[in-house]
Amino acid sequence: MDKMPKWADVVLIPLISLFLAALLSALVILGIGEDPVAAVKLMVDGALGSTYGWGYTLYYATNFMFTGLAVAIAAHAGLFNIGGEGQAMLGGLGVALVCLLIPWPHWTLALVFAALGAGLFGAAWAAIPAYLQAKRGSHIVITTIMFNFIAAAVLNYVLVNLLRPEGSMDPATERFPEAVHLPSLHELLAPIGIEFSKSAPANVSLLVAVGACLFVWLLIWRTPLGYEIRSLGKSEPGARYAGISSVRTIMIAMLISGALAGMMAVNNVMGEAERLVLNATEGAGFIGIAVALMGRNHPFGVFLAAILFGFLYQGGAELALWTSIPRELIVVIQALVILFTGALDNMVRMPLERIFLAMRKGQN
Amino acid sequence: MDFLTIIQLLDSTVRLATPLLLACLAGLFSERAGIFDIGLEGKMLMAAFFSAAVAAATGNVWLGLLAGIGSSLLLAGLHGVASITFRGNQLISGVAINFLAAGMTVLIAQDWFQQGGRTPSLIGGGRFTPFDLPFAESLSGVPVLGPVYSELLSGHSILVYIAFLAVPATWWVLFRTRFGLRLRAVGENPAAVDTAGVSVVGLRYAAVMICGLLCGIAGAYLATALQAGFVKDMTAGRGFIALAALIFAKWRPWHAMGACLLFGLLQAIALRFQNIELGGITIPVQAMDALPYVLTVVILAGFVGKAIPPRAGGEPYVKER
Amino acid sequence: EPALIFDLGGKFDKSFNEAAHGGAQRWAEETGQSYREVELQSEAQREQALRRFAEAGANPIVMVGFAFADALGQVAADYPDTKFTIIDMVVEGDNVRSVVFNEHEGSYLVGMMAAMASKSNTVGFIGGMDIPLIRKFACGYAEGVKAANPDAKVISNMTGTTPAAWNDPVKGSELTKAQISQGADVIYAAAGGTGVGVLQTAADEGILSIGVDSNQNHLHPGKVLTSMTKNVGNAVFEAFTDGADMETGFSVMGLSNGGVGYAMDEHNAPLISAEMQAAVDEAAAKIASGEIKVHDYMSDDSCPALSF
Amino acid sequence: MTAPAIELKGISKAFGPVQANKDISISVAPGTIHGIIGENGAGKSTLMSILYGFYKADKGEVWIKGKRTAIPDSQAAIAAGIGMVFQHFKLVENFTVLENIVLGAEDSGMLMPSLRRARKELKALEEEYELFVDPDARIDEIGVGAQQRVEILKALYRKAEILILDEPTGVLTPSEADQLFRILDRLRAEGKTIILITHKLREIMEYTDTVSVMRRGQMTATVKTAETSPEHLAELMVGRKVLLRVDKVPARPGAPILEIENLRVVDSAGVERVKGIDLTVRAGEIVGIAGVAGNGQSELLEVLGGMRPGTGSIKLHGTPLPLQGNGSDAAARRDARIGHVPEDRQREGLIMDFHAWENVAFGYHRDPAYRNGVLMNNAALRADTEAKMQKFDVRPPDPWLAAKSFSGGNQQKIVVAREIERNPDLLLVGQPTRGVDIGAIEFIHKQIVALRDQGKAILLVSVELEEILSLADRVAVMFDGMIMGERPADQTDEKELGLMMAGVAGEAA
Ligand SMILES: Nc1ncnc2c1ncn2[C@@H]1O[C@H](COP(=O)(O)OP(=O)(O)OP(=O)(O)O)[C@@H](O)[C@H]1O
Ligand SMILES: Nc1ncnc2c1ncn2[C@@H]1O[C@H](COP(=O)(O)OP(=O)(O)OP(=O)(O)O)[C@@H](O)[C@H]1O
Ligand SMILES: [Mg+2]
Ligand SMILES: [Mg+2]
């Protein structure tokens, strides 16, 4: 007998946690002498009030879908992949190499191969921690943290010493050729008569991200491989009993996870910046953790949570632009969301369970 | 490299190893008690800010130190509530605390000082000043040992000496006191401690609070001794390097000191030299930056002795049948 | 309403960005009008900030730092009615004004002062990110040092290769200690926020330092020999003043038009002898008139006075 | 009359929806051994953990030596003179014996003097009670018997007057168990009071003075041991007459199905667990492996089930099966038509958070019957589950219920249904009825016998001698990784097997 209904676990708890996080965030805004209502209004206005705002919200959401899915799929295998940031950085390198080294005739082809390149590089960056976890039991949380730092160093080296164009002062690659320019939502929607902001960076990668959500959903809940991943995540001895190779499954789950994180680069590197800069990921790999926690590791939940965080991100940028509230406010909000949905969920769950138990006793 | 350069390099190693060492010992207490802590970074950062802020406001560095420790203890308490009382995921709690510190420090700094997330530069009594060991001046003339004593050993801030004294103290507490025995036991098998009539929760909170205390000193050192004020993100990953050192040291105090000195040396080298020529090959500075992390992965991979964490580490304690 | 975008160092870096901030503040005080500003958190936000201000109708938009060049190149054409000013870099465009400075000239002057103030005949240079622009500072400085004292030695270090190098006071401090141990007793920091660490450590260790961009003499009174001022504030002030109908194109700010110089005030007055000041002022006049030609590293990517 | 050493009055305790103890009262006289028996999950351990302050009762009072005593935590229990040896030892594995003993009972803040005093005291205790252990050995270096002695020493070091032992003999050989009871006798002679939880009626009959029976959270009876019989106790335990023997016709063994030769297993710590076993299981017979837990039976079953590597040879229908590397995993064993009911259904046999229908595919999830192209055919799987639930009388027959929501017996039925309905040539069965009530036991036993009667081979591992004797046709006894001997089930008895389990080899093997 469960202590409470499933919907309470899946919907009610995250919502209450989110509410608590929002409440505390409001207190923080009050604490720095600003008006939380005005701040929220500005955020909503800036992030959702125009197609320009939506364009940025969806652009960020695209990033977070990829990294959130990456965290989620690893979590299904019982692994905490904190390495999304590093994997996404390397994914950027993959995209840059694909876009710069090969003269693509059309963006569609470039997109496919850039996604492959990003996935490959991201997966490769996840492969070593995955292998060490699977074969040697090295704690993947620590190894992926270490690999984030190593990725930053590698990218730094590559951008400064190898890919920086002659005579440029920026540690960044040169601009990708015009041919690999991905159509933005403006360009996609104009033919069907929808006016979408021209300057917002949301682009066709959004569709790729939505596709990835669907793919992960099918994979996890509808394929034998997903079944194996979930089984391993729930019980390692069980997996051994069922003939599910933990090494193989950990490797596959982490490779997919790394590939998804890496594919974020299609959006931010190829779709937006159109060149690879330092710190292109802007912490999206870490936000993936919050997104997956919020979304309860379900692709649909990840989709919704990614949009929520896209909103927070764009809203936060607007705050920084138009008020004296620093952008770090969203880091605080993000921290509170992770704290309440991830680490303190028992604080919500325990009393809730008691309430449901009492309600059931009352009925009997 | 001449003798003086080497002394200088080691001198800077000591300075740079100090925050690592304090944070590493902090992690050691927490993890030995079975509470994983990837929030060392956040606690240090918070402490760095509050120590600098209070030192700037009062002009008294000791008050700053206290404030830094207090803020770090607050975050440690939060980690305790999440991972001990509510049996939450310790790793996630640590991640949240890191973000919380990264955001709150800048937010508060901006609110208080309007300097884009910094504190004003600390002057005079707002900073820890070098602390000269006895006879440092008069012995500096003695060949070899003179410079070693007066340049390398003497002239650091008092917190440096505290950090290095904390090593034998940690060893002594862990292995020679009742508290230490219980603390180690609770990290290995909390049920054994519980059935022996000792409070698991109490012990773990104590460990987490000691962790907070040491992280607080580490943060205060960064902002009020190593530098003169807070700038955002000034911990720059030191909490993670400390974590790496902790694994490298396999959770043992003396080894922790060795690991921190090694990583401090790597930082010192990376700070002073951009690219290093070694027998014809150039080692890029990025390689030096990444080396502590690479070494940690190698250790974790078990190629150089296996790092076995405390057995109950990371697991919330639930009484079971 | 004009807008100002700071680079990653942040507007209170006590140096480059702060100088720009000062100019904007001066404009706001003198005209009683307001302006918009934003500090970036990451590389990726440059374009967003530019577009957002342009969308919101800010005009002109001023950005400080060479790193905006690429983003501006993308954005400028999309907003033909908006005027942009970029500092430290040249960007083509009908609606873009590019302002660059002859930092080598100012650096030459402070180099002379360093050489004259040095007792050990060894002076130091600590640069921020290792890019041609900073080498330009270093090269001019070295030439100035040699001009005042041909036997003097110049030790030069760069802080790093990424924008993080602008904001790493610890590294600045460590490099300062290293240079001191090599005998330097005057150190010139051209490193943005990193310079804060340089000046601090120099003051702690009892040697002289030279500030950059803003007048940094007040940071450690009596310990900062002088500052190489780069009148970024003026550039911002002018752009704001010119407003929406400013003249676009390319403008060079040097010694002759007050774009660069060295700072004198009550904080460093005791450090500068009349003789030093006379020598420097003479050189300044000669440079302005073209009699002395200071080598510009960026003209041929080489430096006769210093090797990197 | 002296006051009872312990008196519990009206103790109740619920874990969420599970009422583990309901209004329980007992009283135990000082200087006696009091037994507590009851089925798995009856609430015995819960009750004792409450007495020891490990759990807090929802309701009820505890009286010690005639005084009402609040026991909010173990500290209070220890202060009241209560010591407890848990079913799963509570020792710090990488500490020494001495450190484990002083842990929580140190004299002062300094460790060294405490250790010195404990060393002296330990000597005295050892001699007094014959509780020998090396004080400087690490716990993970000593055997379970010695670990148990450490637990008892821990209690005595804390001056316990009342000693609770929860299933102490489950992990001991018969001779170790005898030694334990000699120690208990001595303690009783000293006036100490002992509470003994056990499943073994023999131990109750031989060593206790009084005995209480628990059923479904309630105390159903407390009687003087001298005035009762095993049959009567069994009846009290389950609420009806118990049929100990399984109904079955004599086996008609056919061709060998499984042939094991010189099988060896080394565990991850490098310890050899199975040391060269030869065994044959024929079609139409049930071979039972008896032995005290931890003598290599689990490893034997696991290597056959493809859960761990081994060396030597195993053949199925004469075809060798690989023991390492490719083709040696559990999936390959299933392909070879080997079914496996694992020892631990909750850790291995089921994913507790999965729905019943997902668990029915567990291990067979790549079966084409459950496939629909690259995707899984969940509808077919659910239909199949419903059929299996009907046939095996799983209650409630709801495929959508999570495995953890079924009771132990019904969980086991799901596992058994999954494995037996595959109609395997060889069925490996580990502890099929552990934690399962008597009704389900009968059902599961019947299914196993039916499979045998279809001419399939069955290898049964159980620590319950009774189960082995009633279900198996042939019994092999394992001790220390080796087979001590084989007997036809109807030509041996518990006594002979018990000797072999203690390492005394039988005559002809
Ligand atoms: N910590 C717990 N949380 C939830 N339920 C529990 C817990 N401990 C025991 N239970 C439940 O309480 C009931 C009684 O369990 P208990 O362990 O006391 O039984 P037992 O008689 O000792 O059984 P066994 O013979 O298997 O040891 C069972 O239904 C069990 O599932
Ligand atoms: N740890 C636990 N947490 C939650 N519920 C539990 C726990 N342990 C047991 N239960 C639930 O308590 C109930 C009784 O469990 P238990 O295994 O003791 O049943 P049982 O009466 O022995 O049944 P069966 O005769 O089928 O074995 C079941 O519904 C089971 O799901
Ligand atoms: Mg029990
Ligand atoms: Mg049961």
mmCIF file of N, CA and C in Angstrom, chain D residues 404-442:
data_model
loop_
_atom_site.group_PDB
_atom_site.id
_atom_site.type_symbol
_atom_site.label_atom_id
_atom_site.label_comp_id
_atom_site.label_asym_id
_atom_site.label_seq_id
_atom_site.Cartn_x
_atom_site.Cartn_y
_atom_site.Cartn_z
ATOM 1 N N LYS D 404 5.873 -3.376 -4.645
ATOM 2 C CA LYS D 404 6.042 -3.155 -3.213
ATOM 3 C C LYS D 404 4.704 -3.133 -2.486
ATOM 4 N N SER D 405 3.622 -2.986 -3.234
ATOM 5 C CA SER D 405 2.325 -2.926 -2.596
ATOM 6 C C SER D 405 1.721 -4.302 -2.323
ATOM 7 N N PHE D 406 2.381 -5.348 -2.804
ATOM 8 C CA PHE D 406 1.899 -6.690 -2.490
ATOM 9 C C PHE D 406 2.557 -7.187 -1.215
ATOM 10 N N SER D 407 1.878 -8.105 -0.518
ATOM 11 C CA SER D 407 2.508 -8.712 0.646
ATOM 12 C C SER D 407 3.582 -9.690 0.173
ATOM 13 N N GLY D 408 4.419 -10.096 1.106
ATOM 14 C CA GLY D 408 5.547 -10.947 0.756
ATOM 15 C C GLY D 408 5.130 -12.184 -0.025
ATOM 16 N N GLY D 409 4.081 -12.830 0.437
ATOM 17 C CA GLY D 409 3.651 -14.062 -0.218
ATOM 18 C C GLY D 409 3.216 -13.816 -1.646
ATOM 19 N N ASN D 410 2.505 -12.755 -1.855
ATOM 20 C CA ASN D 410 2.024 -12.473 -3.200
ATOM 21 C C ASN D 410 3.140 -12.000 -4.113
ATOM 22 N N GLN D 411 4.112 -11.294 -3.525
ATOM 23 C CA GLN D 411 5.291 -10.946 -4.321
ATOM 24 C C GLN D 411 5.961 -12.216 -4.814
ATOM 25 N N GLN D 412 6.098 -13.167 -3.896
ATOM 26 C CA GLN D 412 6.769 -14.407 -4.266
ATOM 27 C C GLN D 412 5.974 -15.147 -5.341
ATOM 28 N N LYS D 413 4.657 -15.077 -5.244
ATOM 29 C CA LYS D 413 3.849 -15.759 -6.256
ATOM 30 C C LYS D 413 4.084 -15.157 -7.635
ATOM 31 N N ILE D 414 4.266 -13.842 -7.676
ATOM 32 C CA ILE D 414 4.525 -13.208 -8.977
ATOM 33 C C ILE D 414 5.834 -13.733 -9.560
ATOM 34 N N VAL D 415 6.846 -13.821 -8.708
ATOM 35 C CA VAL D 415 8.136 -14.311 -9.195
ATOM 36 C C VAL D 415 8.020 -15.762 -9.663
ATOM 37 N N VAL D 416 7.385 -16.573 -8.829
ATOM 38 C CA VAL D 416 7.277 -17.996 -9.166
ATOM 39 C C VAL D 416 6.450 -18.175 -10.434
ATOM 40 N N ALA D 417 5.383 -17.410 -10.545
ATOM 41 C CA ALA D 417 4.556 -17.507 -11.748
ATOM 42 C C ALA D 417 5.384 -17.166 -12.977
ATOM 43 N N ARG D 418 6.145 -16.091 -12.896
ATOM 44 C CA ARG D 418 6.954 -15.668 -14.035
ATOM 45 C C ARG D 418 7.920 -16.767 -14.455
ATOM 46 N N GLU D 419 8.567 -17.390 -13.484
ATOM 47 C CA GLU D 419 9.608 -18.362 -13.819
ATOM 48 C C GLU D 419 9.019 -19.713 -14.229
ATOM 49 N N ILE D 420 8.004 -20.151 -13.515
ATOM 50 C CA ILE D 420 7.454 -21.478 -13.819
ATOM 51 C C ILE D 420 6.663 -21.465 -15.117
ATOM 52 N N GLU D 421 5.940 -20.397 -15.364
ATOM 53 C CA GLU D 421 5.113 -20.344 -16.568
ATOM 54 C C GLU D 421 5.937 -20.292 -17.853
ATOM 55 N N ARG D 422 7.232 -20.062 -17.718
ATOM 56 C CA ARG D 422 8.118 -20.127 -18.877
ATOM 57 C C ARG D 422 8.423 -21.571 -19.230
ATOM 58 N N ASN D 423 8.002 -22.460 -18.328
ATOM 59 C CA ASN D 423 8.218 -23.886 -18.543
ATOM 60 C C ASN D 423 9.685 -24.217 -18.774
ATOM 61 N N PRO D 424 10.547 -23.852 -17.830
ATOM 62 C CA PRO D 424 11.986 -24.055 -18.025
ATOM 63 C C PRO D 424 12.364 -25.536 -17.903
ATOM 64 N N ASP D 425 13.489 -25.895 -18.498
ATOM 65 C CA ASP D 425 13.982 -27.267 -18.360
ATOM 66 C C ASP D 425 14.605 -27.460 -16.985
ATOM 67 N N LEU D 426 15.232 -26.404 -16.519
ATOM 68 C CA LEU D 426 15.839 -26.458 -15.191
ATOM 69 C C LEU D 426 15.348 -25.249 -14.415
ATOM 70 N N LEU D 427 14.844 -25.487 -13.222
ATOM 71 C CA LEU D 427 14.420 -24.356 -12.396
ATOM 72 C C LEU D 427 15.329 -24.267 -11.178
ATOM 73 N N LEU D 428 15.936 -23.100 -11.012
ATOM 74 C CA LEU D 428 16.739 -22.854 -9.814
ATOM 75 C C LEU D 428 15.829 -22.132 -8.826
ATOM 76 N N VAL D 429 15.764 -22.649 -7.623
ATOM 77 C CA VAL D 429 14.880 -22.030 -6.654
ATOM 78 C C VAL D 429 15.657 -21.740 -5.374
ATOM 79 N N GLY D 430 15.662 -20.480 -4.969
ATOM 80 C CA GLY D 430 16.337 -20.130 -3.727
ATOM 81 C C GLY D 430 15.333 -19.658 -2.693
ATOM 82 N N GLN D 431 15.350 -20.249 -1.526
ATOM 83 C CA GLN D 431 14.488 -19.848 -0.406
ATOM 84 C C GLN D 431 13.074 -19.506 -0.872
ATOM 85 N N PRO D 432 12.388 -20.469 -1.465
ATOM 86 C CA PRO D 432 11.122 -20.115 -2.110
ATOM 87 C C PRO D 432 10.063 -19.618 -1.148
ATOM 88 N N THR D 433 10.193 -19.938 0.105
ATOM 89 C CA THR D 433 9.099 -19.594 1.007
ATOM 90 C C THR D 433 9.542 -18.692 2.151
ATOM 91 N N ARG D 434 10.710 -18.084 1.994
ATOM 92 C CA ARG D 434 11.166 -17.176 3.049
ATOM 93 C C ARG D 434 10.185 -16.007 3.165
ATOM 94 N N GLY D 435 9.690 -15.802 4.356
ATOM 95 C CA GLY D 435 8.785 -14.678 4.561
ATOM 96 C C GLY D 435 7.449 -14.846 3.896
ATOM 97 N N VAL D 436 7.034 -16.085 3.687
ATOM 98 C CA VAL D 436 5.774 -16.330 3.001
ATOM 99 C C VAL D 436 4.874 -17.103 3.958
ATOM 100 N N ASP D 437 3.594 -16.788 3.992
ATOM 101 C CA ASP D 437 2.746 -17.465 4.968
ATOM 102 C C ASP D 437 2.377 -18.869 4.508
ATOM 103 N N ILE D 438 1.798 -19.599 5.448
ATOM 104 C CA ILE D 438 1.663 -21.029 5.249
ATOM 105 C C ILE D 438 0.807 -21.391 4.038
ATOM 106 N N GLY D 439 -0.240 -20.604 3.798
ATOM 107 C CA GLY D 439 -1.092 -20.890 2.650
ATOM 108 C C GLY D 439 -0.313 -20.781 1.353
ATOM 109 N N ALA D 440 0.427 -19.707 1.228
ATOM 110 C CA ALA D 440 1.211 -19.500 0.021
ATOM 111 C C ALA D 440 2.304 -20.544 -0.099
ATOM 112 N N ILE D 441 2.862 -20.957 1.036
ATOM 113 C CA ILE D 441 3.898 -21.991 0.997
ATOM 114 C C ILE D 441 3.354 -23.244 0.330
ATOM 115 N N GLU D 442 2.190 -23.667 0.785
ATOM 116 C CA GLU D 442 1.608 -24.873 0.210
ATOM 117 C C GLU D 442 1.427 -24.727 -1.291
#
